[in-house]
Coordinates of C-alpha atoms in Angstrom, one line a residue:
M1 CA 119.1 131.5 96.1
S2 CA 118.8 133.3 92.7
T3 CA 120.2 136.7 92.1
K4 CA 116.7 138.2 92.1
E5 CA 115.8 136.5 95.4
Q6 CA 119.1 137.7 96.9
L7 CA 118.3 141.3 95.9
K8 CA 114.8 141.0 97.5
F9 CA 116.4 139.6 100.6
H10 CA 118.9 142.4 101.0
F11 CA 116.2 145.0 100.2
V12 CA 114.0 143.7 103.1
F13 CA 117.1 143.1 105.3
F14 CA 117.9 146.8 105.0
W15 CA 114.4 147.9 106.1
G16 CA 114.5 145.3 108.9
L17 CA 117.8 146.7 110.3
L18 CA 116.5 150.3 109.9
F19 CA 113.5 149.6 112.0
S20 CA 115.0 146.9 114.2
P21 CA 114.8 149.1 117.4
F22 CA 111.1 149.3 116.9
F23 CA 110.8 145.5 116.4
I24 CA 113.0 144.8 119.4
L25 CA 110.9 147.1 121.6
R26 CA 107.7 145.6 120.4
T27 CA 109.0 142.1 121.0
I28 CA 109.9 143.0 124.6
V29 CA 106.4 144.5 125.2
R30 CA 104.8 141.4 123.7
C31 CA 106.9 139.0 125.8
R32 CA 105.9 140.8 129.0
K33 CA 102.3 140.7 128.0
F34 CA 102.6 137.0 127.0
I35 CA 104.0 136.1 130.4
K36 CA 101.5 138.2 132.3
E37 CA 98.6 136.4 130.5
G38 CA 99.9 133.0 131.5
S39 CA 102.1 132.2 128.4
V40 CA 99.2 130.6 126.5
V41 CA 100.1 130.1 122.8
K42 CA 97.1 130.9 120.6
R43 CA 98.6 131.6 117.2
V44 CA 101.6 129.8 115.6
L45 CA 103.5 130.3 112.4
V46 CA 105.3 127.2 111.0
V47 CA 107.9 127.7 108.3
P48 CA 109.1 124.5 106.6
V49 CA 111.4 124.1 103.6
L50 CA 109.6 126.1 100.9
T51 CA 110.5 124.3 97.7
R52 CA 110.5 120.5 98.4
V53 CA 107.4 118.4 98.7
G54 CA 109.1 115.6 100.7
D55 CA 110.4 118.0 103.3
L56 CA 106.9 119.5 103.7
V57 CA 105.4 116.1 104.3
C58 CA 108.1 115.4 106.9
A59 CA 107.0 118.6 108.6
T60 CA 103.4 117.4 109.1
P61 CA 104.1 115.7 112.4
V62 CA 104.7 119.2 113.8
L63 CA 101.3 120.3 112.7
R64 CA 99.7 117.2 114.1
E65 CA 101.4 117.5 117.5
L66 CA 100.4 121.2 117.8
K67 CA 96.7 120.3 117.3
L68 CA 96.9 117.3 119.6
H69 CA 98.4 119.5 122.3
D70 CA 95.7 122.1 121.9
P71 CA 93.0 121.9 119.2
N72 CA 92.3 125.6 119.6
I73 CA 95.9 126.6 118.5
E74 CA 95.6 128.6 115.3
I75 CA 98.2 127.3 112.8
T76 CA 99.5 129.3 109.9
L77 CA 101.8 127.5 107.5
M78 CA 104.1 129.4 105.2
L79 CA 104.3 127.9 101.7
S80 CA 105.5 128.4 98.2
R81 CA 103.4 127.8 95.0
K82 CA 105.5 124.7 94.3
N83 CA 104.3 122.6 97.2
E84 CA 101.0 124.1 98.4
G85 CA 98.9 121.4 96.7
I86 CA 100.1 118.7 99.1
V87 CA 98.6 120.5 102.1
E88 CA 95.6 122.1 100.4
F89 CA 93.2 119.7 102.3
N90 CA 95.2 119.3 105.5
S91 CA 92.7 119.9 108.3
R92 CA 95.4 120.8 110.8
I93 CA 96.1 124.0 109.1
D94 CA 94.0 127.1 109.7
H95 CA 95.7 129.5 107.3
R96 CA 98.1 129.1 104.4
L97 CA 100.5 132.0 103.7
N98 CA 101.9 131.6 100.2
I99 CA 105.0 133.7 99.6
N100 CA 104.6 133.6 95.8
N101 CA 101.1 134.9 95.7
I102 CA 100.0 138.5 95.1
P103 CA 100.4 140.8 97.0
H104 CA 103.7 139.3 98.2
K105 CA 105.5 139.2 94.8
G106 CA 108.2 141.6 93.8
F107 CA 110.4 143.9 96.0
W108 CA 107.6 145.9 97.6
G109 CA 105.5 142.7 97.7
R110 CA 108.2 141.1 99.8
L111 CA 107.9 144.0 102.2
R112 CA 104.1 143.6 102.3
F113 CA 104.7 139.9 103.2
F114 CA 106.8 140.8 106.2
S115 CA 104.3 143.5 107.1
T116 CA 101.7 140.7 107.1
I117 CA 103.9 138.6 109.4
R118 CA 104.0 141.6 111.8
R119 CA 100.3 142.2 111.8
R120 CA 99.3 138.6 112.5
D121 CA 100.6 138.9 116.1
F122 CA 101.9 135.3 116.3
D123 CA 102.7 134.0 119.8
A124 CA 105.2 131.5 118.4
V125 CA 107.2 131.2 115.2
I126 CA 108.6 127.7 114.4
L127 CA 111.4 127.9 111.8
L128 CA 112.0 124.3 110.8
T129 CA 114.8 125.1 108.4
N130 CA 117.9 127.3 108.5
S131 CA 118.3 130.5 106.4
P132 CA 118.9 134.2 106.9
F133 CA 115.4 134.7 105.4
N134 CA 113.8 132.9 108.3
N135 CA 115.7 135.1 110.7
L136 CA 113.9 138.0 109.2
V137 CA 110.6 136.3 109.7
S138 CA 111.4 136.1 113.4
L139 CA 112.5 139.7 113.6
F140 CA 109.3 141.1 111.9
S141 CA 107.0 138.7 113.8
C142 CA 107.9 140.1 117.3
A143 CA 106.6 136.8 118.6
P144 CA 107.4 136.0 122.3
I145 CA 108.6 132.5 121.2
R146 CA 110.9 132.3 118.2
A147 CA 112.4 128.8 117.6
K148 CA 114.8 128.0 114.8
T149 CA 116.9 125.2 113.4
I150 CA 120.6 126.1 113.1
R151 CA 123.6 124.3 111.7
Q152 CA 127.2 124.4 112.8
N153 CA 128.6 125.4 109.4
R154 CA 126.3 128.2 108.3
L155 CA 126.5 131.4 106.3
F156 CA 127.9 134.4 108.2
L157 CA 124.8 136.4 107.5
E158 CA 122.7 133.7 109.1
F159 CA 125.1 133.3 112.0
A160 CA 125.1 137.1 112.6
T161 CA 121.2 137.2 112.7
D162 CA 120.4 134.0 114.6
W163 CA 120.0 136.1 117.7
F164 CA 116.7 137.2 116.3
N165 CA 115.5 133.9 117.6
N166 CA 115.3 133.2 121.4
Y167 CA 115.4 129.4 121.0
R168 CA 118.0 127.8 118.7
F169 CA 118.2 124.1 118.1
L170 CA 121.3 122.6 116.5
Y171 CA 120.6 120.0 113.9
R172 CA 123.3 117.4 113.7
D173 CA 124.0 116.0 110.2
H174 CA 123.2 112.3 109.6
T175 CA 120.4 112.2 112.2
S176 CA 116.6 112.1 111.8
L177 CA 115.4 115.5 110.6
P178 CA 111.6 114.8 111.4
R179 CA 112.6 114.0 114.9
H180 CA 114.6 117.2 115.1
Y181 CA 111.6 119.2 113.9
L182 CA 109.6 118.0 116.9
R183 CA 112.3 119.4 119.3
L184 CA 111.4 122.9 118.1
L185 CA 108.0 122.5 119.9
E186 CA 109.7 122.2 123.3
P187 CA 109.5 126.0 124.1
L188 CA 105.7 125.6 123.8
G189 CA 105.7 122.8 126.4
I190 CA 105.3 120.1 123.8
F191 CA 107.6 117.1 124.2
A192 CA 106.5 114.8 121.4
E193 CA 107.8 111.5 120.1
G194 CA 105.2 110.7 117.4
L195 CA 106.6 110.8 113.9
V196 CA 103.3 110.4 112.2
K197 CA 103.3 112.0 108.8
E198 CA 99.9 113.1 107.4
V199 CA 98.6 113.6 103.9
F200 CA 94.9 114.3 103.2
V201 CA 93.0 113.4 100.1
S202 CA 90.5 115.6 98.1
E203 CA 87.1 114.6 96.9
A204 CA 88.1 115.4 93.3
G205 CA 91.2 113.3 93.6
E206 CA 89.1 110.4 95.0
Q207 CA 86.7 110.4 92.2
K208 CA 89.4 110.7 89.6
A209 CA 91.5 107.8 91.0
S210 CA 88.4 105.6 91.4
R211 CA 87.6 106.1 87.6
L212 CA 91.2 105.2 86.8
F213 CA 91.4 102.0 88.9
A214 CA 88.0 100.9 87.6
R215 CA 89.5 100.7 84.1
L216 CA 92.6 98.7 85.2
P217 CA 92.7 94.8 84.9
S218 CA 91.5 93.3 88.1
G219 CA 93.2 90.6 90.2
H220 CA 96.7 92.1 89.8
P221 CA 99.0 94.0 92.2
I222 CA 99.0 97.6 91.1
I223 CA 102.5 99.0 91.3
G224 CA 103.3 102.7 90.8
I225 CA 106.7 103.7 89.5
S226 CA 108.1 107.3 89.2
I227 CA 111.0 107.5 86.8
T228 CA 111.6 111.2 87.3
A229 CA 112.8 113.3 90.2
G230 CA 112.9 116.9 91.1
N231 CA 116.6 116.9 90.8
K232 CA 118.2 115.3 87.6
I233 CA 121.2 114.1 89.6
K234 CA 118.8 111.8 91.7
E235 CA 117.4 109.9 88.7
W236 CA 118.1 106.2 88.5
G237 CA 117.6 105.9 84.7
D238 CA 114.7 105.1 82.4
E239 CA 116.3 101.9 81.1
K240 CA 116.6 100.4 84.6
F241 CA 113.0 101.3 85.4
K242 CA 111.8 99.8 82.2
I243 CA 113.6 96.5 82.9
L244 CA 112.3 96.5 86.5
A245 CA 108.7 97.1 85.3
Q246 CA 108.9 94.4 82.7
R247 CA 110.1 91.9 85.2
L248 CA 107.3 92.8 87.7
I249 CA 104.7 92.4 84.9
L250 CA 106.1 89.1 83.5
E251 CA 107.2 87.4 86.7
K252 CA 104.8 88.8 89.3
N253 CA 101.7 89.4 87.2
A254 CA 101.6 93.1 88.1
V255 CA 100.0 96.1 86.5
V256 CA 102.4 99.0 86.4
L257 CA 101.5 102.7 86.4
I258 CA 104.4 105.0 85.3
L259 CA 103.7 108.2 87.2
G260 CA 104.8 111.7 86.3
G261 CA 103.7 115.3 85.6
P262 CA 102.4 116.7 82.3
G263 CA 105.9 117.6 81.2
D264 CA 107.0 114.0 81.6
K265 CA 104.4 112.6 79.3
P266 CA 106.5 112.3 76.1
R267 CA 109.3 110.5 78.1
I268 CA 106.8 108.2 79.8
D269 CA 104.9 107.4 76.6
E270 CA 108.2 106.5 74.9
L271 CA 109.1 104.1 77.8
V272 CA 105.7 102.4 77.6
I273 CA 106.0 101.9 73.9
E274 CA 109.5 100.5 74.1
S275 CA 108.4 98.0 76.8
N276 CA 105.9 96.4 74.4
M277 CA 103.6 95.9 77.4
A278 CA 100.9 98.5 76.8
D279 CA 98.2 96.1 78.1
K280 CA 99.8 96.0 81.5
M281 CA 101.8 99.2 81.7
Y282 CA 100.2 102.7 81.7
G283 CA 101.5 106.2 81.8
V284 CA 99.7 108.5 84.2
C285 CA 100.7 112.2 83.9
D286 CA 97.5 114.2 84.7
Y287 CA 97.4 114.2 88.5
N288 CA 98.2 117.5 90.3
L289 CA 99.7 117.6 93.7
S290 CA 96.4 117.7 95.6
E291 CA 95.0 114.7 93.6
L292 CA 98.1 112.5 93.7
P293 CA 97.5 111.1 97.2
S294 CA 94.3 109.6 96.0
L295 CA 96.1 107.6 93.4
I296 CA 99.1 106.6 95.5
K297 CA 96.9 105.3 98.4
R298 CA 95.4 102.7 96.1
L299 CA 98.7 101.2 95.0
S300 CA 99.9 97.8 96.2
L301 CA 103.5 99.1 96.0
Y302 CA 105.2 102.4 95.1
I303 CA 108.8 102.5 93.8
A304 CA 110.9 105.7 93.1
V305 CA 114.1 107.4 93.9
D306 CA 114.1 109.6 97.1
T307 CA 111.7 112.3 95.9
G308 CA 108.5 113.9 97.2
P309 CA 105.9 111.1 96.3
I310 CA 108.0 108.6 98.4
Y311 CA 107.0 110.6 101.5
I312 CA 103.4 110.9 100.3
A313 CA 103.3 107.1 100.1
H314 CA 104.9 106.7 103.5
A315 CA 102.3 109.0 105.1
L316 CA 99.5 107.0 103.5
G317 CA 100.9 103.7 104.7
V318 CA 101.6 102.4 101.2
P319 CA 104.4 99.8 100.9
L320 CA 107.3 101.5 99.2
I321 CA 110.8 101.1 97.8
D322 CA 113.0 104.1 98.1
I323 CA 116.1 104.0 95.8
T324 CA 118.1 106.3 98.0
G325 CA 121.1 106.8 95.6
P326 CA 123.3 109.5 97.1
C327 CA 120.9 110.5 99.8
D328 CA 121.8 109.9 103.5
G329 CA 119.3 107.3 104.6
R330 CA 119.7 108.3 108.2
E331 CA 118.4 111.8 107.8
Q332 CA 114.9 111.7 106.1
P333 CA 114.1 108.6 103.9
P334 CA 111.5 106.3 105.4
E335 CA 112.5 102.9 106.7
D336 CA 110.2 100.4 108.4
K337 CA 108.6 97.0 107.8
I338 CA 106.8 98.2 104.6
S339 CA 109.2 101.0 103.6
L340 CA 112.5 99.6 102.3
Q341 CA 115.6 101.6 101.4
V342 CA 117.6 100.3 98.5
Q343 CA 121.0 101.8 99.0
P344 CA 124.1 101.7 96.8
D345 CA 127.3 99.7 97.4
S346 CA 128.4 100.3 101.0
A347 CA 131.8 101.6 99.7
I348 CA 130.0 104.6 98.3
P349 CA 129.3 107.2 101.1
P350 CA 126.2 109.4 101.1
S351 CA 126.7 112.7 99.2
S352 CA 123.3 114.3 99.2
F353 CA 122.0 115.8 102.5
T354 CA 118.9 117.7 103.7
L355 CA 120.5 120.8 105.2
K356 CA 124.1 120.9 104.0
S357 CA 125.8 121.0 100.6
G358 CA 126.1 117.8 98.7
G359 CA 129.3 116.0 97.7
P360 CA 130.8 115.9 94.2
E361 CA 128.5 115.2 91.3
N362 CA 130.4 112.2 90.1
L363 CA 130.0 110.5 93.5
Q364 CA 126.2 111.2 93.4
Q365 CA 126.0 109.6 90.0
E366 CA 128.0 106.6 91.1
A367 CA 125.6 106.0 93.9
L368 CA 122.7 105.5 91.5
S369 CA 124.7 103.7 88.8
S370 CA 125.9 101.1 91.3
T371 CA 122.3 100.3 92.4
P372 CA 121.3 97.2 90.3
V373 CA 117.9 96.3 89.1
E374 CA 118.1 92.9 90.8
K375 CA 118.4 94.6 94.2
V376 CA 115.4 96.8 93.7
Y377 CA 113.4 93.9 92.2
N378 CA 114.1 91.6 95.1
S379 CA 113.0 94.3 97.6
A380 CA 109.8 94.8 95.6
V381 CA 108.9 91.1 95.7
S382 CA 109.4 91.0 99.4
L383 CA 106.7 93.6 99.9
L384 CA 104.1 92.3 97.4
P385 CA 101.1 90.5 99.0
R386 CA 101.8 86.8 98.7
E387 CA 98.3 85.9 97.4
T388 CA 98.8 88.1 94.4
I389 CA 102.2 86.8 93.3
V390 CA 102.0 84.6 90.3
S391 CA 105.2 83.1 89.0

C-alpha cells in the first residue's frame, strides 16, 4: 500500500472508530430485523483482490454460485480501474462499484465511498481477500452477514479489527484459493463445489477478433503467446519466448500471435523483427481488457507465465501452458487435461504466493531461469490438435 493510500486508510479509520458505536448499534438493529424477516439475503457486496486480473477471474465462481442459488440476489462487485474491463459484460453482476472513480477519489472521496457502502443496506458482505481496508468495509456496511478471509500471520491492525466480521474463514497457504472463496458463501446457506470460472465477451471484441482472424493464414494452429507479465519478476525472458515461437512455427506449422498492451508494442515489434518470421508471427497490442477474451477464445493454444490472461484462457476453455516460475501451483494456477503447468526444477521451492509475502528475489528469478524452452515446447505439442501438426 502506497503512502498516500495509507494516509487515506488512516483518515477513514479515524472516522470509523469515532462513529463505531453508531455502526455497531445499527448493525444490531439490522441483524434483528434480518432474522425477523426470515434471514433472506437480497443484496450482496463481493470484494475481491482489487488490483490483479487473474485473482478477479478466480473470484467469478462466487458470483456464479450466488446467482445459481437465487437469481434474484442483487450482486454488487467492488472493483478498481485496473481490472474493471474483464467483468464489464459479466451478466452475474448487477452493480459495479469502482473505488477509483469520482466521487470516490481523494481523502473526502474515500469517505464518500464508505458512506455509499453504508447507504446500500447490503444483507451480506463477502470479503474474499484479507486487509484492514476490507474490515472497514464490513464496519461501515452494518450488514447482518459479514464474511472475510483471514490469514494466520497478518498485520496487527488487521488482526485487531477482524472482529468487525462475524464470520472469519482461515485461508491455509498452499491450498486452492478459488475453493476457499466458495467457503465464504456458507453463512448464506450456499455449500458449493463448482469451480467454474466465467469470462464474458463483448460485441465489439467479437467483431474486432473476427476481422483479425480473417486476415491470418488458414489451416494452421493459432497460438497466442504473452511475453510480458504484470510483475517483472515473473517474466520468463524475450529470448526464450522467441526461440519457442520459432520452433512452433517451423516444426508445427503454427501461426503465432505475440500479445501485449499498447506499452509493449516496441518490445514485441523488436521480437517479431528479430525472429525473421513476420509472415507467421504477428504482434497484437491493441486489445483492451474487455476485448481480449474474444481474441483468446479463438486460439488453438495460449502460452504465458502465470498472469491474468492465463485465467481468462482457462475460463474460456482454451488449452493453455502456464509457466508458473516462482508461483505456488497448488494455490491458484489452473491444472487439468488442457491446462498444463510447466514448473521449474523440483529442487526450487515456490517463492511467490497469493496471500502472503514472497520469498527472496533471487529464488524467484532462479525458478524462471531454470525452466527450459524444451520443457515448454513439449508441453505445447502435447496440447496441439493432432490433425494440425505438420512436421
